[in-house]
mmCIF file of C-alpha atoms in Angstrom:
data_model
loop_
_atom_site.group_PDB
_atom_site.id
_atom_site.type_symbol
_atom_site.label_atom_id
_atom_site.label_comp_id
_atom_site.label_asym_id
_atom_site.label_seq_id
_atom_site.Cartn_x
_atom_site.Cartn_y
_atom_site.Cartn_z
ATOM 1 C CA MET A 15 15.289 -1.272 -12.868
ATOM 2 C CA LYS A 16 12.695 -3.992 -13.227
ATOM 3 C CA LYS A 17 9.158 -2.890 -12.394
ATOM 4 C CA ILE A 18 6.932 -5.046 -10.184
ATOM 5 C CA LYS A 19 3.207 -4.910 -10.877
ATOM 6 C CA LEU A 20 0.887 -4.220 -7.951
ATOM 7 C CA GLU A 21 -2.855 -4.118 -7.399
ATOM 8 C CA ILE A 22 -4.989 -2.587 -4.676
ATOM 9 C CA VAL A 23 -6.041 -5.432 -2.386
ATOM 10 C CA ALA A 24 -7.470 -3.532 0.587
ATOM 11 C CA LEU A 25 -8.466 -0.112 1.822
ATOM 12 C CA SER A 26 -9.085 0.187 5.533
ATOM 13 C CA HIS A 27 -9.181 2.584 8.446
ATOM 14 C CA ALA A 28 -5.838 2.831 10.251
ATOM 15 C CA ILE A 29 -6.544 1.844 13.846
ATOM 16 C CA THR A 30 -3.732 3.827 15.447
ATOM 17 C CA ARG A 31 -4.201 7.190 13.725
ATOM 18 C CA ASN A 32 -7.287 9.351 13.620
ATOM 19 C CA HIS A 33 -8.561 10.198 10.148
ATOM 20 C CA SER A 34 -5.936 7.973 8.529
ATOM 21 C CA TYR A 35 -6.446 5.035 6.233
ATOM 22 C CA ALA A 36 -4.207 2.370 4.805
ATOM 23 C CA VAL A 37 -4.257 1.338 1.192
ATOM 24 C CA VAL A 38 -2.668 -2.071 0.784
ATOM 25 C CA LEU A 39 -1.072 -2.924 -2.527
ATOM 26 C CA GLY A 40 -0.345 -6.548 -3.348
ATOM 27 C CA GLU A 41 2.304 -7.952 -5.629
ATOM 28 C CA GLN A 42 0.403 -9.464 -8.561
ATOM 29 C CA LYS A 43 2.666 -12.500 -8.865
ATOM 30 C CA GLY A 44 3.812 -12.915 -5.309
ATOM 31 C CA PHE A 45 2.978 -12.759 -1.627
ATOM 32 C CA ARG A 46 4.286 -9.343 -0.667
ATOM 33 C CA ARG A 47 2.013 -6.507 0.445
ATOM 34 C CA LEU A 48 2.833 -2.815 0.551
ATOM 35 C CA PRO A 49 0.749 -0.880 3.122
ATOM 36 C CA ILE A 50 0.660 2.892 2.641
ATOM 37 C CA VAL A 51 -0.979 5.274 5.123
ATOM 38 C CA ILE A 52 -3.106 7.921 3.388
ATOM 39 C CA GLY A 53 -5.583 10.625 4.400
ATOM 40 C CA GLY A 54 -9.338 10.298 4.574
ATOM 41 C CA ALA A 55 -10.046 12.384 1.463
ATOM 42 C CA GLU A 56 -7.632 10.320 -0.626
ATOM 43 C CA ALA A 57 -9.115 7.071 0.733
ATOM 44 C CA GLN A 58 -12.569 8.304 -0.234
ATOM 45 C CA ALA A 59 -11.344 9.206 -3.723
ATOM 46 C CA ILE A 60 -9.924 5.700 -4.202
ATOM 47 C CA ALA A 61 -12.995 3.971 -2.718
ATOM 48 C CA VAL A 62 -15.438 5.956 -4.870
ATOM 49 C CA ALA A 63 -13.603 4.918 -8.042
ATOM 50 C CA MET A 64 -13.190 1.282 -6.953
ATOM 51 C CA GLU A 65 -16.910 1.004 -6.228
ATOM 52 C CA ASP A 66 -17.884 2.728 -9.511
ATOM 53 C CA MET A 67 -19.861 5.352 -7.622
ATOM 54 C CA ALA A 68 -20.978 8.442 -9.518
ATOM 55 C CA PRO A 69 -20.947 11.536 -7.284
ATOM 56 C CA THR A 70 -23.369 14.308 -8.252
ATOM 57 C CA ARG A 71 -20.410 16.668 -8.815
ATOM 58 C CA PRO A 72 -16.956 15.527 -9.924
ATOM 59 C CA LEU A 73 -14.365 14.950 -7.228
ATOM 60 C CA THR A 74 -10.887 16.422 -7.716
ATOM 61 C CA HIS A 75 -9.537 13.224 -9.277
ATOM 62 C CA ASP A 76 -12.551 12.964 -11.589
ATOM 63 C CA LEU A 77 -11.841 16.527 -12.674
ATOM 64 C CA MET A 78 -8.176 15.675 -13.266
ATOM 65 C CA LYS A 79 -9.162 12.691 -15.389
ATOM 66 C CA SER A 80 -11.559 14.855 -17.396
ATOM 67 C CA ILE A 81 -8.835 17.477 -17.982
ATOM 68 C CA LEU A 82 -6.310 14.874 -19.121
ATOM 69 C CA GLU A 83 -8.822 13.255 -21.468
ATOM 70 C CA THR A 84 -9.859 16.643 -22.909
ATOM 71 C CA LEU A 85 -6.203 17.445 -23.573
ATOM 72 C CA GLU A 86 -5.807 13.966 -25.121
ATOM 73 C CA VAL A 87 -3.320 12.825 -22.506
ATOM 74 C CA ASP A 88 -3.475 9.145 -21.568
ATOM 75 C CA LEU A 89 -2.297 7.863 -18.191
ATOM 76 C CA LYS A 90 -0.180 4.854 -19.166
ATOM 77 C CA GLU A 91 0.938 3.750 -15.684
ATOM 78 C CA VAL A 92 1.661 4.794 -12.120
ATOM 79 C CA ILE A 93 5.041 4.012 -10.573
ATOM 80 C CA ILE A 94 5.754 4.192 -6.853
ATOM 81 C CA ASN A 95 9.361 5.100 -7.447
ATOM 82 C CA ASN A 96 10.897 6.069 -4.118
ATOM 83 C CA LEU A 97 10.670 5.803 -0.354
ATOM 84 C CA LEU A 98 12.449 8.403 1.766
ATOM 85 C CA ASP A 99 12.059 8.718 5.546
ATOM 86 C CA GLY A 100 8.851 6.684 5.469
ATOM 87 C CA VAL A 101 7.274 8.788 2.691
ATOM 88 C CA PHE A 102 6.360 7.113 -0.597
ATOM 89 C CA TYR A 103 6.882 8.989 -3.866
ATOM 90 C CA ALA A 104 5.154 8.289 -7.157
ATOM 91 C CA LYS A 105 5.045 9.447 -10.727
ATOM 92 C CA LEU A 106 2.409 9.407 -13.406
ATOM 93 C CA VAL A 107 3.641 8.148 -16.764
ATOM 94 C CA CYS A 108 1.484 9.831 -19.411
ATOM 95 C CA ILE A 109 1.373 9.697 -23.211
ATOM 96 C CA LYS A 110 0.646 12.824 -25.261
ATOM 97 C CA ASP A 111 1.001 12.729 -29.063
ATOM 98 C CA GLY A 112 3.160 9.593 -28.794
ATOM 99 C CA GLU A 113 5.553 11.260 -26.354
ATOM 100 C CA GLU A 114 6.017 9.901 -22.833
ATOM 101 C CA ILE A 115 5.749 12.464 -20.031
ATOM 102 C CA GLU A 116 6.510 11.798 -16.347
ATOM 103 C CA ILE A 117 4.730 13.853 -13.680
ATOM 104 C CA ASP A 118 5.575 13.777 -9.962
ATOM 105 C CA SER A 119 2.620 12.945 -7.740
ATOM 106 C CA ARG A 120 1.673 12.088 -4.202
ATOM 107 C CA THR A 121 1.215 8.341 -4.064
ATOM 108 C CA SER A 122 -2.389 8.580 -2.869
ATOM 109 C CA ASP A 123 -3.315 10.890 -5.760
ATOM 110 C CA ALA A 124 -1.522 8.637 -8.241
ATOM 111 C CA LEU A 125 -3.472 5.622 -6.971
ATOM 112 C CA ALA A 126 -6.788 7.507 -7.180
ATOM 113 C CA LEU A 127 -6.023 8.339 -10.821
ATOM 114 C CA ALA A 128 -4.803 4.794 -11.593
ATOM 115 C CA VAL A 129 -8.153 3.391 -10.476
ATOM 116 C CA ARG A 130 -10.011 5.903 -12.652
ATOM 117 C CA PHE A 131 -7.874 5.253 -15.734
ATOM 118 C CA GLU A 132 -7.690 1.511 -15.036
ATOM 119 C CA CYS A 133 -3.954 1.684 -15.627
ATOM 120 C CA PRO A 134 -1.291 -0.547 -14.052
ATOM 121 C CA ILE A 135 0.504 0.304 -10.816
ATOM 122 C CA TYR A 136 4.181 -0.581 -10.416
ATOM 123 C CA THR A 137 6.990 -0.285 -7.905
ATOM 124 C CA TYR A 138 10.603 -1.418 -7.636
ATOM 125 C CA GLU A 139 12.227 -4.258 -5.719
ATOM 126 C CA PHE A 140 14.080 -1.975 -3.289
ATOM 127 C CA ILE A 141 10.771 -0.457 -2.130
ATOM 128 C CA LEU A 142 9.176 -3.853 -1.524
ATOM 129 C CA ASP A 143 12.358 -4.993 0.240
ATOM 130 C CA SER A 144 12.324 -2.042 2.625
ATOM 131 C CA ALA A 145 8.576 -1.508 3.166
ATOM 132 C CA GLY A 146 6.846 -4.670 1.989
ATOM 133 C CA ILE A 147 5.316 -7.338 4.185
ATOM 134 C CA VAL A 148 5.683 -10.963 3.099
ATOM 135 C CA LEU A 149 2.450 -12.877 3.594
ATOM 136 C CA GLU A 150 3.611 -16.300 2.444
ATOM 137 C CA GLU A 151 4.638 -17.487 5.929
ATOM 138 C CA SER A 152 1.668 -15.774 7.549
ATOM 139 C CA GLN A 153 -0.727 -17.530 5.202
ATOM 140 C CA LYS A 154 0.857 -20.888 5.996
ATOM 141 C CA MET A 155 0.564 -20.128 9.700
ATOM 142 C CA ALA A 156 -3.071 -19.091 9.314
ATOM 143 C CA GLU A 157 -3.892 -22.634 8.204
ATOM 144 C CA GLY A 158 -2.497 -24.097 11.429
ATOM 145 C CA ALA A 159 -4.095 -23.831 14.872
ATOM 146 C CA THR A 160 -1.008 -22.285 16.455
ATOM 147 C CA ALA A 161 -1.292 -19.187 14.325
ATOM 148 C CA LYS A 162 -4.377 -18.022 16.202
ATOM 149 C CA GLU A 163 -2.614 -17.997 19.573
ATOM 150 C CA GLU A 164 -2.003 -14.568 21.052
ATOM 151 C CA VAL A 165 1.617 -13.713 21.748
ATOM 152 C CA THR A 166 1.619 -12.087 25.174
ATOM 153 C CA VAL A 167 3.946 -11.145 27.995
ATOM 154 C CA SER A 168 3.283 -11.678 31.716
ATOM 155 C CA GLY A 169 0.864 -8.730 31.885
ATOM 156 C CA GLY A 170 -1.388 -10.420 29.341
ATOM 157 C CA GLU A 171 -1.113 -7.683 26.705
ATOM 158 C CA PRO A 172 1.211 -7.631 23.693
ATOM 159 C CA SER A 173 4.300 -5.590 24.537
ATOM 160 C CA GLU A 174 5.328 -2.513 22.567
ATOM 161 C CA ASP A 175 9.022 -3.297 23.198
ATOM 162 C CA LEU A 176 9.471 -5.512 20.162
ATOM 163 C CA SER A 177 13.090 -6.383 20.987
ATOM 164 C CA ILE A 178 11.958 -8.838 23.692
ATOM 165 C CA TYR A 179 10.236 -11.125 21.174
ATOM 166 C CA SER A 180 11.777 -14.004 19.260
ATOM 167 C CA VAL A 181 11.519 -14.099 15.471
ATOM 168 C CA LYS A 182 8.777 -16.733 15.752
ATOM 169 C CA GLU A 183 6.801 -14.550 18.171
ATOM 170 C CA LEU A 184 7.253 -11.519 15.885
ATOM 171 C CA ASP A 185 5.898 -13.578 12.982
ATOM 172 C CA LYS A 186 2.801 -14.405 15.067
ATOM 173 C CA LEU A 187 2.336 -10.756 16.047
ATOM 174 C CA LEU A 188 2.690 -9.753 12.399
ATOM 175 C CA LEU A 189 -0.027 -12.210 11.421
ATOM 176 C CA GLN A 190 -2.300 -10.868 14.174
ATOM 177 C CA ALA A 191 -1.723 -7.264 13.053
ATOM 178 C CA LEU A 192 -2.545 -8.154 9.450
ATOM 179 C CA GLU A 193 -5.693 -10.023 10.496
ATOM 180 C CA LYS A 194 -6.811 -6.926 12.436
ATOM 181 C CA GLU A 195 -5.822 -4.750 9.442
ATOM 182 C CA ASP A 196 -3.487 -2.780 11.723
ATOM 183 C CA TYR A 197 -0.976 -2.036 8.987
ATOM 184 C CA GLU A 198 0.939 0.565 10.962
ATOM 185 C CA ARG A 199 1.766 -2.005 13.656
ATOM 186 C CA ALA A 200 2.484 -4.579 10.944
ATOM 187 C CA ALA A 201 5.032 -2.195 9.422
ATOM 188 C CA LYS A 202 6.752 -1.786 12.838
ATOM 189 C CA LEU A 203 6.862 -5.550 13.274
ATOM 190 C CA ARG A 204 8.244 -5.968 9.763
ATOM 191 C CA ASP A 205 10.957 -3.395 10.507
ATOM 192 C CA GLU A 206 11.936 -5.252 13.676
ATOM 193 C CA LEU A 207 12.113 -8.533 11.742
ATOM 194 C CA ASN A 208 14.252 -6.877 9.057
ATOM 195 C CA LYS A 209 16.694 -5.628 11.720
ATOM 196 C CA ARG A 210 17.394 -9.195 12.695
#
């Protein structure tokens, strides 16, 4: 399978879940985004590495990096290799004495290590097809005045019953969710669009 290179484009608090965050991965040569809900500790571990902060004592992922380097193991790449029942799976592809070793990992831990090792992050087409959000249309809409209009029902609030909306209205709601960094809602909207 062909690997698709990703990069971390955003890390934000998930509005709908307490103590949850969303890390958003972007296709390097494309418009798709892959939002993944992670825990607060994992978000902190990613943020600390992205901001080049130096904690007084090593965090778990700093310790893991130190262990791998001491054992002369290099992290070559991280691959988000599966998605089952809404759960992302990843593997660490390491090199030790010229031999490639694959290690299963939680996606959030793999991303925290990828940032520390400055190694590439990849996924496969089927994962982006099933869980990715295409921003190309949303970006075009953002340039026009109509994109800023709220999509509402008679009560004045966006409805949670997504089946009542047209595809055009769902596209507008998706744009609004992305602008508010509400990636959980964006994923629901994307799923409804994919059903159609």
